[in-house]
Short mmCIF file of C-alpha atoms in Angstrom, two decimals:
data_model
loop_
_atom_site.label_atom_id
_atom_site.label_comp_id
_atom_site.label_asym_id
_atom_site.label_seq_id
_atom_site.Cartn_x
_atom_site.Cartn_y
_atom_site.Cartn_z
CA UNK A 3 188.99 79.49 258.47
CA UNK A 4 188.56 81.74 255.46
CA UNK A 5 190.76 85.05 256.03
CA UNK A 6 191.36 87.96 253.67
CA UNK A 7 193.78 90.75 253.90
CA UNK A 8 195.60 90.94 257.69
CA UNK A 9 193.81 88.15 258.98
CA UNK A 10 195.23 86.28 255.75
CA UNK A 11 199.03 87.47 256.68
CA UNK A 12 198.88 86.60 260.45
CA UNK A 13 197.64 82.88 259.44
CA UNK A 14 200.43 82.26 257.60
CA UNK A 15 202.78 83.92 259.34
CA UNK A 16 201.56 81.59 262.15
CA UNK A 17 201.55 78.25 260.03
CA UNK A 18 204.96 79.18 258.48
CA UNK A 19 206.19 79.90 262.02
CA UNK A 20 205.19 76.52 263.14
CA UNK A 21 206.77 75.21 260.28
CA UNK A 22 209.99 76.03 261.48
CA UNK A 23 209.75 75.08 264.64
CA UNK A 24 208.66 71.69 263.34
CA UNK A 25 211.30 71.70 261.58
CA UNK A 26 213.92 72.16 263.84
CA UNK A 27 212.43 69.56 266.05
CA UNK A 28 212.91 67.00 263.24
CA UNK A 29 216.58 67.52 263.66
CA UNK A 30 216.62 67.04 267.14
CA UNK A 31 214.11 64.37 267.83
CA UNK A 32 214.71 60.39 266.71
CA UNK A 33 213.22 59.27 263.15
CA UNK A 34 210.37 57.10 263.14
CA UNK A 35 211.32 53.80 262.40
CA UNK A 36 210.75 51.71 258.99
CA UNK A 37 207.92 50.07 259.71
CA UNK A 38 206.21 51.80 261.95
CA UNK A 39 205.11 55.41 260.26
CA UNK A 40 201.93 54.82 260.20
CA UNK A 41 200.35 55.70 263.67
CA UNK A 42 198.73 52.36 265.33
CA UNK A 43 195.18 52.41 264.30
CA UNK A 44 195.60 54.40 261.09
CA UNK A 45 194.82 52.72 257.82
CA UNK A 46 197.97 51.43 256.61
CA UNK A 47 199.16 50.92 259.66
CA UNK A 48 202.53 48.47 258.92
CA UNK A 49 201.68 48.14 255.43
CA UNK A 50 198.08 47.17 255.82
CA UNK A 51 196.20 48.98 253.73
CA UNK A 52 191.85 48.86 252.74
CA UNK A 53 190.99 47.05 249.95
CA UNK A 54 192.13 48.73 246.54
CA UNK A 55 188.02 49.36 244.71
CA UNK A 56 188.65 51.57 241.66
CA UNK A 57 186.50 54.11 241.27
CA UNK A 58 182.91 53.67 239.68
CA UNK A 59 180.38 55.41 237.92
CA UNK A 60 179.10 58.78 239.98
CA UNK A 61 182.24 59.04 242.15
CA UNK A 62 184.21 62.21 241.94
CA UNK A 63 188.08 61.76 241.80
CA UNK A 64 190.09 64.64 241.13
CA UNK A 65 193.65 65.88 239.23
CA UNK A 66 195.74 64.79 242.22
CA UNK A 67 196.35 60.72 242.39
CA UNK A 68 197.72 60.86 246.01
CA UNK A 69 193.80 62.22 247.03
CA UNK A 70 192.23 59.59 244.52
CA UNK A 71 193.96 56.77 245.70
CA UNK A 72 193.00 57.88 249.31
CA UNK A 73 189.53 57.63 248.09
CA UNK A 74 190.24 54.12 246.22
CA UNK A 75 190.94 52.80 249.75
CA UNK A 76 188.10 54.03 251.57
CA UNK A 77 190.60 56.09 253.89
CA UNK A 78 188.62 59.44 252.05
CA UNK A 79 185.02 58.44 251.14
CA UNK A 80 184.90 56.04 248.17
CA UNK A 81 182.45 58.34 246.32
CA UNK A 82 184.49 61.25 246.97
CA UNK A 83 181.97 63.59 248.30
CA UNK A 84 181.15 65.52 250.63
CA UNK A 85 184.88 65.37 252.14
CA UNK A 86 184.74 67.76 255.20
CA UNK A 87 188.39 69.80 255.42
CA UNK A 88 189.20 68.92 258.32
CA UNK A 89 188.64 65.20 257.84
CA UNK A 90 191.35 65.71 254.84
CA UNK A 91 194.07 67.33 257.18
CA UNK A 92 193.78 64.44 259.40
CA UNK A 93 193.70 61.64 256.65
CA UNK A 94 196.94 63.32 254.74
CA UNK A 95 198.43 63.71 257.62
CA UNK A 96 198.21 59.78 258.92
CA UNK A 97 198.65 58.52 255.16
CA UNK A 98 201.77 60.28 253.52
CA UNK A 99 203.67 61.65 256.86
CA UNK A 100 203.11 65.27 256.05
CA UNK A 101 203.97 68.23 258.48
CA UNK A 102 200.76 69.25 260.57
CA UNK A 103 201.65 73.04 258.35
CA UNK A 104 201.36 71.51 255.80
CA UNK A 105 198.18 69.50 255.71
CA UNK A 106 196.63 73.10 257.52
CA UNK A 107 197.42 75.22 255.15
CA UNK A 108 196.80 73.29 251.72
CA UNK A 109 193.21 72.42 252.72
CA UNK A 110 192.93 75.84 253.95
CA UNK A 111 193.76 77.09 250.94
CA UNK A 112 192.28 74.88 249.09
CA UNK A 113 188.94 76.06 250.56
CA UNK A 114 189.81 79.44 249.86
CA UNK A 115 189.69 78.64 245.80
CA UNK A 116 186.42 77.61 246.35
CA UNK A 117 184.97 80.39 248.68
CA UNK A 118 184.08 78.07 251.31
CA UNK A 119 184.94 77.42 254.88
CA UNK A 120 187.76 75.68 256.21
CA UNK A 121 186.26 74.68 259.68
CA UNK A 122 182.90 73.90 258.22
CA UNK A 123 182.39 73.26 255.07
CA UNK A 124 182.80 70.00 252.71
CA UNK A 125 184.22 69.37 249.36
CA UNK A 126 183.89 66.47 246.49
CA UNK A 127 187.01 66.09 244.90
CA UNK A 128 186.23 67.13 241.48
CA UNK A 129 185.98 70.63 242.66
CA UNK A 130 189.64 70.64 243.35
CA UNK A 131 189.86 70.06 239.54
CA UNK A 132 189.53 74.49 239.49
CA UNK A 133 191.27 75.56 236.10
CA UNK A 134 194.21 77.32 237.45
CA UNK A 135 192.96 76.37 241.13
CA UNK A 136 195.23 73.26 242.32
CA UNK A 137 194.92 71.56 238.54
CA UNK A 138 196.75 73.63 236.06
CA UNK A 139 198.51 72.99 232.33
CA UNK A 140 200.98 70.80 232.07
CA UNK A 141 200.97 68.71 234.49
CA UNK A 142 202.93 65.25 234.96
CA UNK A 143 200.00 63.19 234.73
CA UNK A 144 197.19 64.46 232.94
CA UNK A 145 195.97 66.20 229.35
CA UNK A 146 195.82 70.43 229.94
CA UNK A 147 191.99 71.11 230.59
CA UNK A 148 191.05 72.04 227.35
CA UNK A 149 191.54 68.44 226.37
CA UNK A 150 190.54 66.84 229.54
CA UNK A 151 188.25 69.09 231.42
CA UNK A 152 187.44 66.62 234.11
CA UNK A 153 190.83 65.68 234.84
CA UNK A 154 189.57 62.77 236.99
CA UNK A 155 191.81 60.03 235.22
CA UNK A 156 195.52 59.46 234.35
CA UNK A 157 196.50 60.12 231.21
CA UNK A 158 198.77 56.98 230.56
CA UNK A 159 201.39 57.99 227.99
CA UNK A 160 202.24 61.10 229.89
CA UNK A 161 202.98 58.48 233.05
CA UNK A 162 204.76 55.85 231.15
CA UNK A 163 206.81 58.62 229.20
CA UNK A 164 208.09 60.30 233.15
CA UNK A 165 208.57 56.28 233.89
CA UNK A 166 210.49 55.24 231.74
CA UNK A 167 212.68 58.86 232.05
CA UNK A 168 213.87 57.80 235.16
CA UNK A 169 218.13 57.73 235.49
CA UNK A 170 218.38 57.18 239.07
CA UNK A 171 219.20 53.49 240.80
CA UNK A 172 218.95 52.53 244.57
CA UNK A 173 220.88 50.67 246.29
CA UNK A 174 219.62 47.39 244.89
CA UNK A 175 220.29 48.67 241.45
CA UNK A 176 216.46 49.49 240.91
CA UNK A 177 215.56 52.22 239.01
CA UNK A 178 214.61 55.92 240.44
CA UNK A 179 213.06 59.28 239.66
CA UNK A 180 215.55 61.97 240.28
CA UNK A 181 215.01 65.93 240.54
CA UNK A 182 217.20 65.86 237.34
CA UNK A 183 214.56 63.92 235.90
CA UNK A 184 211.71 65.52 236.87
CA UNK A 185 212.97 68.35 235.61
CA UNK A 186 213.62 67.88 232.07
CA UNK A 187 210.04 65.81 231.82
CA UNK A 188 208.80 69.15 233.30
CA UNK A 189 210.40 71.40 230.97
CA UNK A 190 209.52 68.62 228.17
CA UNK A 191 205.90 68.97 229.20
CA UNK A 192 205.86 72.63 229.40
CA UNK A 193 207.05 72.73 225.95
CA UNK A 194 205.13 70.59 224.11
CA UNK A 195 201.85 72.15 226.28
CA UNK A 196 202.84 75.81 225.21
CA UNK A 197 203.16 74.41 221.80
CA UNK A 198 200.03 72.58 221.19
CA UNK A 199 197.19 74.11 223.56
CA UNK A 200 196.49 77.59 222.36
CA UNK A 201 194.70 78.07 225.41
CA UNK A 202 198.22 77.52 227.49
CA UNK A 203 198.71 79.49 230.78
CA UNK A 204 201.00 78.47 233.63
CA UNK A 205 202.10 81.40 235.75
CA UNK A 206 204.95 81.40 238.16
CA UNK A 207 202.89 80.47 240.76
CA UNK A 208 201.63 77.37 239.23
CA UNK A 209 204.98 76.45 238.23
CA UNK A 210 205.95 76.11 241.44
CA UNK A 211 202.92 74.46 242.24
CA UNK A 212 203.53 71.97 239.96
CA UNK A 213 207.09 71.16 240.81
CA UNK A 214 205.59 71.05 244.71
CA UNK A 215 203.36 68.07 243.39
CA UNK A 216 205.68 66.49 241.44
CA UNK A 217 208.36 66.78 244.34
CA UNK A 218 206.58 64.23 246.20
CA UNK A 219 206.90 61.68 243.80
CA UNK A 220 210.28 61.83 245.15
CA UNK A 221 209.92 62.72 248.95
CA UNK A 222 206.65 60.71 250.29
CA UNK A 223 207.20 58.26 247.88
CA UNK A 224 211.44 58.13 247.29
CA UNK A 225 211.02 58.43 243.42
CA UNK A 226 210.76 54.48 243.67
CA UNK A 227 208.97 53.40 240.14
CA UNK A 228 207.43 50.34 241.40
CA UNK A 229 205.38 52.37 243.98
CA UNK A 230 205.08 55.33 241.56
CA UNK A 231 203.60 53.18 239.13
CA UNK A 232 200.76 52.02 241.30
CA UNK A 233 200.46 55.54 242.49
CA UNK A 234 199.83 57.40 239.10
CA UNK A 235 198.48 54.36 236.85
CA UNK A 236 196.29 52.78 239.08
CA UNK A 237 195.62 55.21 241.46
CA UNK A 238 196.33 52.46 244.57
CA UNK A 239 198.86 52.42 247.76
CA UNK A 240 200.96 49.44 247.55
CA UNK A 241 200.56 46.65 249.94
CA UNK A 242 203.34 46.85 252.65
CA UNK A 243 203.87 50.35 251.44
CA UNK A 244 204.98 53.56 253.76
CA UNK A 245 205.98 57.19 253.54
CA UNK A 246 209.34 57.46 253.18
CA UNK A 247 210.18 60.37 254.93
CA UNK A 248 210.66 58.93 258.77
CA UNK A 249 210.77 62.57 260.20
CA UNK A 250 208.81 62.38 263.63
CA UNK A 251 207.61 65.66 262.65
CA UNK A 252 206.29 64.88 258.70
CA UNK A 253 207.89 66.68 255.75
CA UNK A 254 207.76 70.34 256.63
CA UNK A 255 207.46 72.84 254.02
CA UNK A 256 210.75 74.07 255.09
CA UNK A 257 212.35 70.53 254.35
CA UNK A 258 210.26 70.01 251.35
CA UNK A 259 210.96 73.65 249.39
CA UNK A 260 214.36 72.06 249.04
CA UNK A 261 213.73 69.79 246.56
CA UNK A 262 210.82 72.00 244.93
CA UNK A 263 213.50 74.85 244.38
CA UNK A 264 215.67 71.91 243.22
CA UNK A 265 213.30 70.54 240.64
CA UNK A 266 211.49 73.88 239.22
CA UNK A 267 215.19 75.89 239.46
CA UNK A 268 216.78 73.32 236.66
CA UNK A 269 213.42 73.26 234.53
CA UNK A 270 214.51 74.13 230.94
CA UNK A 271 211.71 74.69 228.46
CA UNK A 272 212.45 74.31 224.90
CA UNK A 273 210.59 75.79 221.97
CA UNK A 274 209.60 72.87 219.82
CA UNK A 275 207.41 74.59 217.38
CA UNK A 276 204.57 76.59 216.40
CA UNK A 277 201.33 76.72 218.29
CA UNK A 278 198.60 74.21 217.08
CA UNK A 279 194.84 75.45 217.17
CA UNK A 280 192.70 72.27 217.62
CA UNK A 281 190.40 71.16 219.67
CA UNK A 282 191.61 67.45 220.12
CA UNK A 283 194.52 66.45 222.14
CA UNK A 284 198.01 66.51 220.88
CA UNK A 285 200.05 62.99 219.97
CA UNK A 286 202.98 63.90 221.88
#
């Protein structure tokens, strides 16, 4: 499925279509319940998940830690090649509870960066890792490219710093990621990447793009910092762990742009000096 011009338009129009429909179904049909939404069968099924085997030498991971920890399981290949497309949609779909939309249309486009086919072709993970593809500057979780151009680990003070931002409690009193806090690490990021990488670029697209990722942290995953801390450190699904959005549907883009347009619309950049031109990684 690789369209151009009309043919472009009319799939989207039909996937965003969907979307609502999907959407309004969610508000009419039941929740899944806690426990259970996982399909039977599925790895992960009520909280079972593969065995946790970190990556080794020759395996392709990429910038995204919800795909690498996919991978870490054995739910995506371990080596992380030769993924087809289609066998992504499915396994996104069955792990985090996404919309059918949505796990259609970012593989699609996905494939699309890379000039290949949607319905036939494969992928290893590091070629999501595209410079102003998927990965982009500043992100949440790992050095801008110019430092980092694999991008295929964490970068660990970047996670502990968005950690340890969180303000948010639950109802237990443990400690949460909120939209408020994702945006000011954002803008805090930005900054400090538009200060230090000469090389800097994030368009509007990719700013949304990035609040999109980060916005799961808080959707699939409820901003929860125990799971989130497994997620972006380690790479690795909790034991007993589950999406927490119990829509029978998934998370629709519809549903999901809320919180996107939530995080990105409150992101504040700050100038915090001049531009740095070196070619080792900032201490920030």
């Amino acid at each position: 499925m690789l369209f151009t011009g009309a043919g472009k338009l009319l799939e989207n129009v039909y996937i965003f279509s969907w979307d609502v429909c999907l959407t309004l179904l969610n508000l009419v049909t039941p929740n899944k319940k806690v426990g259970s939404v996982i399909p039977h069968g599925s790895p992960g099924a009520g909280g079972k998940w593969p065995e946790f085997v970190p990556p080794g030498e020759g395996d392709s991971r990429s910038c995204c830690p919800a795909l690498n920890a996919m991978a870490n399981h054995g739910i995506l290949p371990h080596d992380g090649r030769n993924i087809k497309f289609t066998d992504m949609n499915k396994a996104v779909r069955a792990t985090y509870n996404f919309a059918p939309t949505f796990c259609l249309f970012v593989p699609t486009f996905m494939a699309g960066l890379l000039k290949k086919n949607y319905k036939t072709d494969m992928c290893d993970l590091a070629e999501i890792n595209l410079h102003n593809g998927i990965e982009h500057d500043a992100s949440l979780t790992r050095q801008d490219a110019k430092y980092d151009p694999d991008q295929d680990k964490p970068y660990l003070p970047f996670i502990h710093e968005l950690l340890a931002s969180a303000t948010g409690k639950d109802k237990d009193g443990n400690p949460m990621l909120t939209a408020a806090d994702l945006s000011r690490y954002s803008g805090k990021r930005r900054s400090e990447a538009k200060a230090t990488n000469p090389d800097y670029s994030l368009d509007k697209f990719h700013k949304m793009f990035g609040s999109s990722n980060s916005s799961t942290l808080l959707t699939i995953f409820g901003g929860k910092l125990g799971d989130l801390e497994s997620l972006l450190v380690e790479e690795r699904i909790p034991q007993g762990w589950e999406p927490r959005i119990l829509a029978r549907k998934g998370l629709t883009f519809l549903t999901f742009n809320r919180t996107v347009l939530k995080v990105e619309n409150a992101i504040k950049e700050e100038s915090v000096g001049p531009v740095q031109s070196n070619d080792t990684a900032p201490l920030i």
